[in-house]
PDB file of C-alpha atoms in Angstrom:
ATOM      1  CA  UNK A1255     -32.655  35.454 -26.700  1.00 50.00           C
ATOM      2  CA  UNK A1256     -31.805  34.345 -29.953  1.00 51.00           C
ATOM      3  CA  UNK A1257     -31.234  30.996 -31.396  1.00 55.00           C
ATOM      4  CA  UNK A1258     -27.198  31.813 -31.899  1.00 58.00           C
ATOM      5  CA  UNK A1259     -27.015  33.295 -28.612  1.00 64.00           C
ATOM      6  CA  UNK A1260     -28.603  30.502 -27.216  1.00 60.00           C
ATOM      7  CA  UNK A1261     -26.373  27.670 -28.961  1.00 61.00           C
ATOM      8  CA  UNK A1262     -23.203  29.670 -27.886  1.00 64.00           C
ATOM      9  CA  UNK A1263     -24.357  29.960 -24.447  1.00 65.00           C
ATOM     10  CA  UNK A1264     -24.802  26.219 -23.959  1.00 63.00           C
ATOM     11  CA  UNK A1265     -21.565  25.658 -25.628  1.00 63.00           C
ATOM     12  CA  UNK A1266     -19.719  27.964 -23.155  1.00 64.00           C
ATOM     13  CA  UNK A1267     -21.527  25.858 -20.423  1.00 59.00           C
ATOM     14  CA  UNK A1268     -20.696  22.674 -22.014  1.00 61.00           C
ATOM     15  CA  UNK A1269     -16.760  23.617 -22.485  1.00 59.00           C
ATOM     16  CA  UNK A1270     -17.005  24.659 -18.378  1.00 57.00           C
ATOM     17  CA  UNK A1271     -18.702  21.296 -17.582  1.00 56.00           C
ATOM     18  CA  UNK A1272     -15.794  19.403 -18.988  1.00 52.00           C
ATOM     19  CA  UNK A1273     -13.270  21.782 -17.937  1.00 53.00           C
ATOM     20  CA  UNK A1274     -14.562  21.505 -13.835  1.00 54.00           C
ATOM     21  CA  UNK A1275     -14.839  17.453 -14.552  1.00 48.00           C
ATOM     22  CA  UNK A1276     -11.405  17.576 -15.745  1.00 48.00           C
ATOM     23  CA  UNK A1277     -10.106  19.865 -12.507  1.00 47.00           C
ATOM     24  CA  UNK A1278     -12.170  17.874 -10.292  1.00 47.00           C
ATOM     25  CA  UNK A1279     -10.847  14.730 -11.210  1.00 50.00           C
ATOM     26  CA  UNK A1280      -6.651  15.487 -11.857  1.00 45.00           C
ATOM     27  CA  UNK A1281      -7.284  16.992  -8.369  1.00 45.00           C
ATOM     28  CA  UNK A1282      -9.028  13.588  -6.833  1.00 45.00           C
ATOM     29  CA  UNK A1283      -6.319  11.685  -8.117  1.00 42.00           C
ATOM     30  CA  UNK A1284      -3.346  13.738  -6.740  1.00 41.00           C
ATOM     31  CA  UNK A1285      -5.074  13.612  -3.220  1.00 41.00           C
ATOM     32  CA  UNK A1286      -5.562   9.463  -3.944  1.00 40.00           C
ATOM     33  CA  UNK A1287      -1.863   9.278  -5.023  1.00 42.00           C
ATOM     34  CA  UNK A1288      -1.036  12.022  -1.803  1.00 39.00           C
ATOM     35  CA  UNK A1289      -0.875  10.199   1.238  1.00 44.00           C
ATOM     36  CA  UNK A1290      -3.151  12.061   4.012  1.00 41.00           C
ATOM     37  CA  UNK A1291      -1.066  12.809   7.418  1.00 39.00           C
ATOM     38  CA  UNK A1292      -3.186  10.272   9.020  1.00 40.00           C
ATOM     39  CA  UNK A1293      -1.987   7.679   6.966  1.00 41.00           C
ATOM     40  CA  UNK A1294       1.210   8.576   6.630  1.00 42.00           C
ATOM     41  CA  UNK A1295       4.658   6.870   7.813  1.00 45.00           C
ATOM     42  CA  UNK A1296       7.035   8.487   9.832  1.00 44.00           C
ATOM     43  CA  UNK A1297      10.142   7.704   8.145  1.00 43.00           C
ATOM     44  CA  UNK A1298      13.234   7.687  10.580  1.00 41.00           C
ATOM     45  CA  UNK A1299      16.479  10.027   9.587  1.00 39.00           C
ATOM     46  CA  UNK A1300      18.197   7.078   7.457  1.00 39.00           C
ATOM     47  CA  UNK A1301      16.659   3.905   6.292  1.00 41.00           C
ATOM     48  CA  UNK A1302      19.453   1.208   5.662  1.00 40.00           C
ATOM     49  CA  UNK A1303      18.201  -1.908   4.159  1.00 42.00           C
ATOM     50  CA  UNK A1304      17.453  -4.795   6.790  1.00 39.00           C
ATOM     51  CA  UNK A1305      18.651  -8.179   5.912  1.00 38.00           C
ATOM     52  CA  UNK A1306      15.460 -10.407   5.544  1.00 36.00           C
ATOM     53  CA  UNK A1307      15.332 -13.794   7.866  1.00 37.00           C
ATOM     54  CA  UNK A1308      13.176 -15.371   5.769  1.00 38.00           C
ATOM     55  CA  UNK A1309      14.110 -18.544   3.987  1.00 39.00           C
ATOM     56  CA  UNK A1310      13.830 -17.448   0.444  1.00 39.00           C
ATOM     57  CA  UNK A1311      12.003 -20.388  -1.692  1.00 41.00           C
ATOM     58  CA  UNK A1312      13.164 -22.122  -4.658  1.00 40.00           C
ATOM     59  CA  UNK A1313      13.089 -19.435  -7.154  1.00 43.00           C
ATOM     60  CA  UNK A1314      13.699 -16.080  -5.105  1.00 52.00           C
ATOM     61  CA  UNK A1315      17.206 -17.442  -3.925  1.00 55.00           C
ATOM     62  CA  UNK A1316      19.973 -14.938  -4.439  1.00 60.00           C
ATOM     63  CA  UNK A1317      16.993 -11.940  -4.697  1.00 75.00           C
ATOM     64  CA  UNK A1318      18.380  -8.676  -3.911  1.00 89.00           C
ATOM     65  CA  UNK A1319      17.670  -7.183  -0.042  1.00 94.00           C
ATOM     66  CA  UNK A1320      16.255  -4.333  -1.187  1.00 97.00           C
ATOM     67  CA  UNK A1321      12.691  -3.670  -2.163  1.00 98.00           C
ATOM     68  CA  UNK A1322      12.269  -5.843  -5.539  1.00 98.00           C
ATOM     69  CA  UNK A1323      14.090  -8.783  -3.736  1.00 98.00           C
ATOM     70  CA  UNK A1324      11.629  -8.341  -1.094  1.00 98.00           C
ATOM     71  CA  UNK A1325       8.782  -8.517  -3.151  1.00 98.00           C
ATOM     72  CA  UNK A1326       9.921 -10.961  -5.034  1.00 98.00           C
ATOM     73  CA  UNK A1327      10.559 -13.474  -2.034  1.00 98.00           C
ATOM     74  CA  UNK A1328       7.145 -12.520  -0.753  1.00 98.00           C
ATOM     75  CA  UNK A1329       5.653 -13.350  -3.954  1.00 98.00           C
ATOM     76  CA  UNK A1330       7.531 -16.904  -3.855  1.00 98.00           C
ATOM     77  CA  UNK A1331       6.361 -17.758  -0.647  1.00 98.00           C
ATOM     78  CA  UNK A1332       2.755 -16.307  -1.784  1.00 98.00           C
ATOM     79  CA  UNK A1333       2.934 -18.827  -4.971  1.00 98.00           C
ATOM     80  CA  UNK A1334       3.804 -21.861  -2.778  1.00 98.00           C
ATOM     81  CA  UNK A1335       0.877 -20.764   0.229  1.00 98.00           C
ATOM     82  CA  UNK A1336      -1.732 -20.278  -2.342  1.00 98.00           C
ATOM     83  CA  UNK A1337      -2.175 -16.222  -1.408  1.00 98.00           C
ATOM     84  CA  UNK A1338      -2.989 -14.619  -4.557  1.00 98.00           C
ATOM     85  CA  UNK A1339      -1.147 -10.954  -5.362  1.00 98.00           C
ATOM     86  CA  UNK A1340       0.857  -9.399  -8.306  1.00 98.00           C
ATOM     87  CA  UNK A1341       4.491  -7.458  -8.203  1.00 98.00           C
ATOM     88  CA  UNK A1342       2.028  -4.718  -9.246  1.00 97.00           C
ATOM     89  CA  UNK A1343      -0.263  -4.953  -6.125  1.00 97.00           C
ATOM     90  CA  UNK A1344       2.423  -5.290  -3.688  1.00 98.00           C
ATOM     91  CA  UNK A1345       4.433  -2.518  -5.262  1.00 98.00           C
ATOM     92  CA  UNK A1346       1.885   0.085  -5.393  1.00 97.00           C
ATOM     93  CA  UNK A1347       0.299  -0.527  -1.914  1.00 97.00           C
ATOM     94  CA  UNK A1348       4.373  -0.545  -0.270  1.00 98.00           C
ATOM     95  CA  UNK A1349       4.881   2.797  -2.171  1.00 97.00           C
ATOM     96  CA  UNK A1350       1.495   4.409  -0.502  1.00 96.00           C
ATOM     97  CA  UNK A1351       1.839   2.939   2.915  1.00 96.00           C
ATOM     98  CA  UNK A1352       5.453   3.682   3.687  1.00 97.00           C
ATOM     99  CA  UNK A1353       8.004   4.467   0.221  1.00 97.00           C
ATOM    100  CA  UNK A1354       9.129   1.533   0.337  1.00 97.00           C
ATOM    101  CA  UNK A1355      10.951   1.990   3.768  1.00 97.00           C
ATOM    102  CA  UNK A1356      11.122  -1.049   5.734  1.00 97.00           C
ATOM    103  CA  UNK A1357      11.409   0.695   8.801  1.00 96.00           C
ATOM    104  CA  UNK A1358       8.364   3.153   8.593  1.00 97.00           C
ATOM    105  CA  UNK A1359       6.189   3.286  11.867  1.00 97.00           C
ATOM    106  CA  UNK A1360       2.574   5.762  11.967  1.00 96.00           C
ATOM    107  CA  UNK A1361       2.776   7.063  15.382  1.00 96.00           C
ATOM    108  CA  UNK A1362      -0.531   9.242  14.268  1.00 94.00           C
ATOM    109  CA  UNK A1363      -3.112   6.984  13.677  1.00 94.00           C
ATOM    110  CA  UNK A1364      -5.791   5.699  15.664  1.00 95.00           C
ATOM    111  CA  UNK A1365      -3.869   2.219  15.887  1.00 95.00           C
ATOM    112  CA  UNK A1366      -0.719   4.488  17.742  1.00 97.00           C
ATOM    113  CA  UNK A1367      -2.909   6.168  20.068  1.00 97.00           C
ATOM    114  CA  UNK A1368      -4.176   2.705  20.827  1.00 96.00           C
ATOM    115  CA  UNK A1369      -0.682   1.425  21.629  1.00 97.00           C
ATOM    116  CA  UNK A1370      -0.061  -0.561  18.124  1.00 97.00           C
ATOM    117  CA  UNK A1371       1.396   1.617  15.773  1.00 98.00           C
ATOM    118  CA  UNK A1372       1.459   0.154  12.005  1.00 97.00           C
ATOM    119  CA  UNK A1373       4.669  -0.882  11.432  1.00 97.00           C
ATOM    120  CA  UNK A1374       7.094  -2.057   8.152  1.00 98.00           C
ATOM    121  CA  UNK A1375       6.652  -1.868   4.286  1.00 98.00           C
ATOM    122  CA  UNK A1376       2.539  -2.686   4.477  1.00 98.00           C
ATOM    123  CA  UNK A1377       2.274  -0.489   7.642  1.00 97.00           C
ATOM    124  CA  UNK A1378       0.852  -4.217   9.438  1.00 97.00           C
ATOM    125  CA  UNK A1379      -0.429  -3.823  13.299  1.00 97.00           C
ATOM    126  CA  UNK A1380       0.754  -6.462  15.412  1.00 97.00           C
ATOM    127  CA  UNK A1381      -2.640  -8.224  16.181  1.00 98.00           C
ATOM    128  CA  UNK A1382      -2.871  -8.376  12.357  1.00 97.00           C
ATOM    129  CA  UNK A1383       0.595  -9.596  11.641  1.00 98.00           C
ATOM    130  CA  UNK A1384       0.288 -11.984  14.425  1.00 98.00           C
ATOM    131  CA  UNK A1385      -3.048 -13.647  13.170  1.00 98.00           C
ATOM    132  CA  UNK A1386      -1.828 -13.733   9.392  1.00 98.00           C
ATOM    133  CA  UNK A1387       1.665 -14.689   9.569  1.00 98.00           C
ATOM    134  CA  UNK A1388       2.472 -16.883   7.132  1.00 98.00           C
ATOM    135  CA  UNK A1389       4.865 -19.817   8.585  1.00 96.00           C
ATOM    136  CA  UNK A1390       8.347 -19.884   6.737  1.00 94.00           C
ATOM    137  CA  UNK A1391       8.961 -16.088   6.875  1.00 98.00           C
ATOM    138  CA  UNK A1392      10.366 -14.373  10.227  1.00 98.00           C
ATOM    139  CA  UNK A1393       8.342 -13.755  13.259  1.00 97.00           C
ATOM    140  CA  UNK A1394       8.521 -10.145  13.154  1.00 97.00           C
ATOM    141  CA  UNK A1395       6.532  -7.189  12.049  1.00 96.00           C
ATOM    142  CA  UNK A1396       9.572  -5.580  10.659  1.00 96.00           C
ATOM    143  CA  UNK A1397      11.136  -7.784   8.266  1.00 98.00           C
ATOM    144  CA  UNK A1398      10.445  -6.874   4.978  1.00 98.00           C
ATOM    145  CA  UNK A1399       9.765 -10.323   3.422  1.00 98.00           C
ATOM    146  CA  UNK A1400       7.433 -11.271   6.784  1.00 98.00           C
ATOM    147  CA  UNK A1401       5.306  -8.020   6.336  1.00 98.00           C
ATOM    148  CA  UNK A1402       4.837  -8.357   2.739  1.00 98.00           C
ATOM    149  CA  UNK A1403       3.518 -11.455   3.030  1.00 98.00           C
ATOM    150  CA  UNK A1404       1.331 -11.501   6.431  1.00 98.00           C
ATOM    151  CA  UNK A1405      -0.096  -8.338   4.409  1.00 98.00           C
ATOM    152  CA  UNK A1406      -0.857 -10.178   1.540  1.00 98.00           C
ATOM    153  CA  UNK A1407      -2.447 -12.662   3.235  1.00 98.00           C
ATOM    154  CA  UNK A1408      -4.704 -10.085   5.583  1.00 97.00           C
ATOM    155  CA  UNK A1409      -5.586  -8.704   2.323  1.00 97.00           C
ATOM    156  CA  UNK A1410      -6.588 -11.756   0.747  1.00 97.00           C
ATOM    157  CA  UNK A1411      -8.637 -13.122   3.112  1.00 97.00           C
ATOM    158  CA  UNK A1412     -10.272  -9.654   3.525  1.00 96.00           C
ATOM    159  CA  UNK A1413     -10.371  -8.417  -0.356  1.00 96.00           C
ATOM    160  CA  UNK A1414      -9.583 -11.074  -2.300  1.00 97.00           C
ATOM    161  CA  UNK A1415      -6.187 -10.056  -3.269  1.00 97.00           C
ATOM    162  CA  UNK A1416      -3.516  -7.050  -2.204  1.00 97.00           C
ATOM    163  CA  UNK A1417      -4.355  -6.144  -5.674  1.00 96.00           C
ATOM    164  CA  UNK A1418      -7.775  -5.096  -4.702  1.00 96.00           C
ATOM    165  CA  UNK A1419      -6.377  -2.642  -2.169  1.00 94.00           C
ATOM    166  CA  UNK A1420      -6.113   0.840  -3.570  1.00 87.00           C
ATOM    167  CA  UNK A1421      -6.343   2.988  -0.180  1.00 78.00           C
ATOM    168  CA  UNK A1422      -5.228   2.036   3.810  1.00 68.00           C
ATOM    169  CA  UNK A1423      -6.700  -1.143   5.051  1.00 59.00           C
TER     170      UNK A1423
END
């Protein structure tokens, strides 16, 4: 083998290297972004906003009921409880765990064939939601602002912050 062959060989290898690193991870990252059928929420036919019960704190009166109102009340309440979190945190973790639908249930999981299906925006059992409720938001799984925030709080005793969640918890 010559010295040309040679440097064109290990070029050729080099430029398939890259190429499979570049495949393998644009394909990792469409399965992270893809939520697996075991973790995913089964929507119901229509999703119509829910009023939240929650008394919004100074600063998130008038927020919309809809999905940034939501997480902006949460994040209110958050400020004023001490639970750390970011708009960016909640927002990305809602839009894996259930698209944002307030209403989204996993009836596929391990927690559903146990009786508890994960239930609301942050896909919260009821054992959870019960033990991190945070008082000043409704006393149900389902409201929006209530799940956000009994989430956040799960999360940050658990991780730190809802911003350190990137996959199901």
């Amino acid at each position: 083998m010559t010295a040309i062959t040679a440097a064109s060989r290990l070029a050729r290898l080099r430029n398939l290297a890259v190429t499979g690193l570049v495949t393998t991870g644009a394909a990792a990252a469409a399965l992270t972004l893809t939520p697996a059928t075991a973790h995913a929420a089964e929507a119901p036919k229509a999703a119509p906003a829910i009023a939240s019960k929650a008394t919004a704190p100074a600063g998130a009166k008038g927020a919309a009921n809809n999905l940034d109102g939501w997480i902006k009340q949460s994040l209110a309440i958050m400020k004023a409880k001490g639970i750390p979190g970011t708009y960016e945190g909640l927002h990305r973790n809602i839009m894996r765990e259930s698209s944002g639908n307030p209403n989204a249930q996993n009836n596929y999981d391990v927690n559903a064939k146990n009786g508890t299906p994960s239930k609301g925006l942050l896909q919260v059992i009821d054992p959870t939601f019960k033990a991190f409720h945070v008082a000043g938001t409704a006393n149900s799984s389902t409201d929006p602002v209530a799940n956000i925030t009994a989430a956040a709080n799960y999360a940050a005793h658990r991780y730190g912050s809802i911003d350190n969640v990137n996959s199901a918890y």
